[in-house]
Amino acid sequence: METGTVEDGAERAQGEPVWTGLPRGLLRMRRLLLVVWLGSIALGTGVLLGWLAGPGWAAFALLPLGLLLWGWPMLGRNWRSWRYAERADDLLISRGVLWREETVVPYGRMQLVEVTSGPVERHFRLASVQLHTAAAATDARIPGLDPDEAERLRDRLTQLGEARSAGL
């Protein structure tokens, strides 16, 4: 199903959730980390093996470069697979390329919603939303959100969680 088609609009009118993807900054951050780590390993391997064992052995530095070339499009596919949707009674989180995983977190089961951002995420102006529920198996995480969106989502989920749990 293509986004923005007439059928898409008709399905949304019938109760289909409106999915939100992750910001492109998450993909940029992950690709930069891939280049930094695998580029450093390739350079270190090439220099060290070339110096200690000879130029022929320095060809093993091509292995991390091969991983980099394979990992670049894989990160893009993984990034495109992440999405979330806010519905009336629960939050849906969908992810995965080969193994699709969809997590449904009822608002009434949420115990804690927190926004976290490590040093690399802060540099790229990203934050993650972590959802904690009564059952540890249903804890969920949405990575790489814009900090304002993460705070908005935290506040909305907390408000909805308090309203739904008050009836228990």
PDB file of C-alpha atoms in Angstrom:
ATOM      1  CA  MET A   1       0.000   0.000   0.000  1.00  0.00           C
ATOM      2  CA  GLU A   2       1.472   3.342  -1.037  1.00  0.00           C
ATOM      3  CA  THR A   3       1.253   6.328   1.251  1.00  0.00           C
ATOM      4  CA  GLY A   4      -1.026   9.105   0.103  1.00  0.00           C
ATOM      5  CA  THR A   5      -3.248   7.101  -2.255  1.00  0.00           C
ATOM      6  CA  VAL A   6      -7.042   7.359  -2.320  1.00  0.00           C
ATOM      7  CA  GLU A   7      -7.332   3.867  -0.820  1.00  0.00           C
ATOM      8  CA  ASP A   8      -5.052   4.959   2.007  1.00  0.00           C
ATOM      9  CA  GLY A   9      -7.371   7.823   2.912  1.00  0.00           C
ATOM     10  CA  ALA A  10     -10.407   5.527   2.801  1.00  0.00           C
ATOM     11  CA  GLU A  11      -8.729   2.990   5.118  1.00  0.00           C
ATOM     12  CA  ARG A  12      -7.769   5.688   7.601  1.00  0.00           C
ATOM     13  CA  ALA A  13     -11.384   6.811   7.702  1.00  0.00           C
ATOM     14  CA  GLN A  14     -12.318   3.238   8.701  1.00  0.00           C
ATOM     15  CA  GLY A  15     -10.014   3.255  11.751  1.00  0.00           C
ATOM     16  CA  GLU A  16      -6.603   2.422  10.271  1.00  0.00           C
ATOM     17  CA  PRO A  17      -3.900   3.983  12.502  1.00  0.00           C
ATOM     18  CA  VAL A  18      -1.909   6.963  11.249  1.00  0.00           C
ATOM     19  CA  TRP A  19       1.746   5.863  11.327  1.00  0.00           C
ATOM     20  CA  THR A  20       4.618   8.235  12.096  1.00  0.00           C
ATOM     21  CA  GLY A  21       8.143   7.390  10.958  1.00  0.00           C
ATOM     22  CA  LEU A  22      11.375   8.312  12.685  1.00  0.00           C
ATOM     23  CA  PRO A  23      13.319  11.471  11.784  1.00  0.00           C
ATOM     24  CA  ARG A  24      16.137  11.256   9.231  1.00  0.00           C
ATOM     25  CA  GLY A  25      18.642  12.430  11.874  1.00  0.00           C
ATOM     26  CA  LEU A  26      18.629   8.931  13.390  1.00  0.00           C
ATOM     27  CA  LEU A  27      19.734   7.439  10.069  1.00  0.00           C
ATOM     28  CA  ARG A  28      22.488  10.063   9.710  1.00  0.00           C
ATOM     29  CA  MET A  29      23.728   9.354  13.248  1.00  0.00           C
ATOM     30  CA  ARG A  30      23.804   5.583  12.753  1.00  0.00           C
ATOM     31  CA  ARG A  31      25.558   5.854   9.386  1.00  0.00           C
ATOM     32  CA  LEU A  32      28.158   8.227  10.801  1.00  0.00           C
ATOM     33  CA  LEU A  33      28.832   5.802  13.667  1.00  0.00           C
ATOM     34  CA  LEU A  34      29.157   2.967  11.135  1.00  0.00           C
ATOM     35  CA  VAL A  35      31.717   4.916   9.094  1.00  0.00           C
ATOM     36  CA  VAL A  36      33.675   6.044  12.157  1.00  0.00           C
ATOM     37  CA  TRP A  37      33.893   2.581  13.738  1.00  0.00           C
ATOM     38  CA  LEU A  38      34.438   0.429  10.660  1.00  0.00           C
ATOM     39  CA  GLY A  39      36.644   3.076   8.995  1.00  0.00           C
ATOM     40  CA  SER A  40      38.852   3.201  12.098  1.00  0.00           C
ATOM     41  CA  ILE A  41      39.034  -0.596  12.267  1.00  0.00           C
ATOM     42  CA  ALA A  42      39.916  -0.812   8.557  1.00  0.00           C
ATOM     43  CA  LEU A  43      42.612   1.843   8.871  1.00  0.00           C
ATOM     44  CA  GLY A  44      44.061   0.323  12.048  1.00  0.00           C
ATOM     45  CA  THR A  45      44.018  -3.190  10.577  1.00  0.00           C
ATOM     46  CA  GLY A  46      45.630  -2.060   7.336  1.00  0.00           C
ATOM     47  CA  VAL A  47      48.392  -0.068   9.013  1.00  0.00           C
ATOM     48  CA  LEU A  48      49.116  -2.629  11.731  1.00  0.00           C
ATOM     49  CA  LEU A  49      49.142  -5.679   9.453  1.00  0.00           C
ATOM     50  CA  GLY A  50      51.044  -3.823   6.741  1.00  0.00           C
ATOM     51  CA  TRP A  51      53.703  -2.794   9.224  1.00  0.00           C
ATOM     52  CA  LEU A  52      53.977  -6.095  11.131  1.00  0.00           C
ATOM     53  CA  ALA A  53      53.225  -8.754   8.517  1.00  0.00           C
ATOM     54  CA  GLY A  54      53.718  -7.095   5.149  1.00  0.00           C
ATOM     55  CA  PRO A  55      51.604  -5.420   2.491  1.00  0.00           C
ATOM     56  CA  GLY A  56      49.828  -8.629   1.446  1.00  0.00           C
ATOM     57  CA  TRP A  57      48.310  -9.044   4.886  1.00  0.00           C
ATOM     58  CA  ALA A  58      47.093  -5.432   4.853  1.00  0.00           C
ATOM     59  CA  ALA A  59      44.412  -6.594   2.396  1.00  0.00           C
ATOM     60  CA  PHE A  60      42.472  -7.889   5.434  1.00  0.00           C
ATOM     61  CA  ALA A  61      41.558  -4.236   5.986  1.00  0.00           C
ATOM     62  CA  LEU A  62      39.090  -4.706   3.129  1.00  0.00           C
ATOM     63  CA  LEU A  63      36.873  -6.868   5.363  1.00  0.00           C
ATOM     64  CA  PRO A  64      35.666  -3.967   7.559  1.00  0.00           C
ATOM     65  CA  LEU A  65      35.209  -1.875   4.410  1.00  0.00           C
ATOM     66  CA  GLY A  66      33.038  -4.645   2.962  1.00  0.00           C
ATOM     67  CA  LEU A  67      30.971  -4.624   6.148  1.00  0.00           C
ATOM     68  CA  LEU A  68      30.620  -0.868   5.811  1.00  0.00           C
ATOM     69  CA  LEU A  69      29.341  -1.195   2.231  1.00  0.00           C
ATOM     70  CA  TRP A  70      26.871  -3.881   3.325  1.00  0.00           C
ATOM     71  CA  GLY A  71      25.790  -2.039   6.486  1.00  0.00           C
ATOM     72  CA  TRP A  72      25.046   1.304   4.786  1.00  0.00           C
ATOM     73  CA  PRO A  73      21.875   0.172   2.945  1.00  0.00           C
ATOM     74  CA  MET A  74      20.894  -2.165   5.803  1.00  0.00           C
ATOM     75  CA  LEU A  75      20.752   0.801   8.189  1.00  0.00           C
ATOM     76  CA  GLY A  76      18.461   2.566   5.714  1.00  0.00           C
ATOM     77  CA  ARG A  77      16.126  -0.425   5.527  1.00  0.00           C
ATOM     78  CA  ASN A  78      16.040  -0.719   9.317  1.00  0.00           C
ATOM     79  CA  TRP A  79      15.367   3.010   9.746  1.00  0.00           C
ATOM     80  CA  ARG A  80      12.452   2.878   7.281  1.00  0.00           C
ATOM     81  CA  SER A  81      10.932  -0.075   9.160  1.00  0.00           C
ATOM     82  CA  TRP A  82      10.491   1.846  12.449  1.00  0.00           C
ATOM     83  CA  ARG A  83       7.165   3.639  12.974  1.00  0.00           C
ATOM     84  CA  TYR A  84       4.619   4.314  15.677  1.00  0.00           C
ATOM     85  CA  ALA A  85       0.932   5.203  15.857  1.00  0.00           C
ATOM     86  CA  GLU A  86      -1.172   6.690  18.629  1.00  0.00           C
ATOM     87  CA  ARG A  87      -4.647   5.183  18.805  1.00  0.00           C
ATOM     88  CA  ALA A  88      -7.548   5.853  21.169  1.00  0.00           C
ATOM     89  CA  ASP A  89      -6.620   3.151  23.711  1.00  0.00           C
ATOM     90  CA  ASP A  90      -3.032   2.150  22.937  1.00  0.00           C
ATOM     91  CA  LEU A  91       0.257   2.952  21.263  1.00  0.00           C
ATOM     92  CA  LEU A  92       1.508   0.812  18.377  1.00  0.00           C
ATOM     93  CA  ILE A  93       5.222   0.431  17.633  1.00  0.00           C
ATOM     94  CA  SER A  94       6.271  -1.427  14.502  1.00  0.00           C
ATOM     95  CA  ARG A  95       9.808  -2.343  13.465  1.00  0.00           C
ATOM     96  CA  GLY A  96      11.865  -4.937  11.647  1.00  0.00           C
ATOM     97  CA  VAL A  97      12.785  -5.823   8.090  1.00  0.00           C
ATOM     98  CA  LEU A  98      12.985  -9.616   7.958  1.00  0.00           C
ATOM     99  CA  TRP A  99      11.206 -10.271  11.244  1.00  0.00           C
ATOM    100  CA  ARG A 100       8.442  -7.709  11.640  1.00  0.00           C
ATOM    101  CA  GLU A 101       7.571  -6.929  15.233  1.00  0.00           C
ATOM    102  CA  GLU A 102       4.565  -4.920  16.314  1.00  0.00           C
ATOM    103  CA  THR A 103       4.172  -3.951  19.955  1.00  0.00           C
ATOM    104  CA  VAL A 104       0.848  -2.782  21.347  1.00  0.00           C
ATOM    105  CA  VAL A 105       1.104  -0.871  24.627  1.00  0.00           C
ATOM    106  CA  PRO A 106      -2.272  -0.073  26.260  1.00  0.00           C
ATOM    107  CA  TYR A 107      -2.262   3.373  27.873  1.00  0.00           C
ATOM    108  CA  GLY A 108      -3.755   1.989  31.092  1.00  0.00           C
ATOM    109  CA  ARG A 109      -0.793  -0.399  31.547  1.00  0.00           C
ATOM    110  CA  MET A 110       1.921   2.273  31.334  1.00  0.00           C
ATOM    111  CA  GLN A 111       3.690   2.870  34.613  1.00  0.00           C
ATOM    112  CA  LEU A 112       6.522   5.124  33.504  1.00  0.00           C
ATOM    113  CA  VAL A 113       7.332   7.046  30.332  1.00  0.00           C
ATOM    114  CA  GLU A 114      10.807   8.542  30.166  1.00  0.00           C
ATOM    115  CA  VAL A 115      12.803  10.524  27.637  1.00  0.00           C
ATOM    116  CA  THR A 116      16.510   9.697  27.396  1.00  0.00           C
ATOM    117  CA  SER A 117      19.289  11.154  25.285  1.00  0.00           C
ATOM    118  CA  GLY A 118      22.934  10.089  25.396  1.00  0.00           C
ATOM    119  CA  PRO A 119      25.840  12.308  24.343  1.00  0.00           C
ATOM    120  CA  VAL A 120      25.815  11.177  20.699  1.00  0.00           C
ATOM    121  CA  GLU A 121      22.036  11.527  20.489  1.00  0.00           C
ATOM    122  CA  ARG A 122      22.216  15.015  22.007  1.00  0.00           C
ATOM    123  CA  HIS A 123      24.824  16.013  19.422  1.00  0.00           C
ATOM    124  CA  PHE A 124      22.387  15.027  16.663  1.00  0.00           C
ATOM    125  CA  ARG A 125      19.433  16.588  18.546  1.00  0.00           C
ATOM    126  CA  LEU A 126      17.707  13.241  19.088  1.00  0.00           C
ATOM    127  CA  ALA A 127      15.983  11.607  22.056  1.00  0.00           C
ATOM    128  CA  SER A 128      14.395   8.234  22.812  1.00  0.00           C
ATOM    129  CA  VAL A 129      11.096   7.510  24.535  1.00  0.00           C
ATOM    130  CA  GLN A 130      11.131   4.481  26.846  1.00  0.00           C
ATOM    131  CA  LEU A 131       7.805   2.999  27.986  1.00  0.00           C
ATOM    132  CA  HIS A 132       7.684   0.847  31.121  1.00  0.00           C
ATOM    133  CA  THR A 133       4.649  -1.316  31.852  1.00  0.00           C
ATOM    134  CA  ALA A 134       3.599  -3.730  34.567  1.00  0.00           C
ATOM    135  CA  ALA A 135       4.856  -6.651  32.466  1.00  0.00           C
ATOM    136  CA  ALA A 136       8.537  -6.320  31.592  1.00  0.00           C
ATOM    137  CA  ALA A 137       7.957  -8.198  28.325  1.00  0.00           C
ATOM    138  CA  THR A 138       5.883  -5.324  26.945  1.00  0.00           C
ATOM    139  CA  ASP A 139       8.328  -2.530  27.680  1.00  0.00           C
ATOM    140  CA  ALA A 140       8.843  -0.570  24.487  1.00  0.00           C
ATOM    141  CA  ARG A 141      11.216   2.044  23.113  1.00  0.00           C
ATOM    142  CA  ILE A 142      11.000   4.573  20.279  1.00  0.00           C
ATOM    143  CA  PRO A 143      14.522   5.733  19.345  1.00  0.00           C
ATOM    144  CA  GLY A 144      15.741   8.808  17.511  1.00  0.00           C
ATOM    145  CA  LEU A 145      12.896  11.267  17.946  1.00  0.00           C
ATOM    146  CA  ASP A 146      13.204  15.022  17.834  1.00  0.00           C
ATOM    147  CA  PRO A 147      13.479  16.143  21.514  1.00  0.00           C
ATOM    148  CA  ASP A 148      10.335  18.295  21.268  1.00  0.00           C
ATOM    149  CA  GLU A 149       8.358  15.380  19.785  1.00  0.00           C
ATOM    150  CA  ALA A 150       9.744  13.040  22.457  1.00  0.00           C
ATOM    151  CA  GLU A 151       8.616  15.384  25.232  1.00  0.00           C
ATOM    152  CA  ARG A 152       5.207  15.876  23.592  1.00  0.00           C
ATOM    153  CA  LEU A 153       4.781  12.107  23.280  1.00  0.00           C
ATOM    154  CA  ARG A 154       5.895  11.554  26.901  1.00  0.00           C
ATOM    155  CA  ASP A 155       3.421  14.140  28.189  1.00  0.00           C
ATOM    156  CA  ARG A 156       0.566  12.782  26.054  1.00  0.00           C
ATOM    157  CA  LEU A 157       1.242   9.149  26.989  1.00  0.00           C
ATOM    158  CA  THR A 158       1.543  10.035  30.678  1.00  0.00           C
ATOM    159  CA  GLN A 159      -1.733  11.954  30.564  1.00  0.00           C
ATOM    160  CA  LEU A 160      -3.530   9.133  28.736  1.00  0.00           C
ATOM    161  CA  GLY A 161      -2.007   6.532  31.053  1.00  0.00           C
ATOM    162  CA  GLU A 162      -3.190   8.372  34.154  1.00  0.00           C
ATOM    163  CA  ALA A 163      -6.693   8.766  32.712  1.00  0.00           C
ATOM    164  CA  ARG A 164      -6.947   5.078  31.743  1.00  0.00           C
ATOM    165  CA  SER A 165      -5.476   3.702  34.995  1.00  0.00           C
ATOM    166  CA  ALA A 166      -7.801   5.847  37.126  1.00  0.00           C
ATOM    167  CA  GLY A 167     -10.683   3.586  36.050  1.00  0.00           C
ATOM    168  CA  LEU A 168      -8.944   0.390  37.287  1.00  0.00           C
TER     169      LEU A 168
END
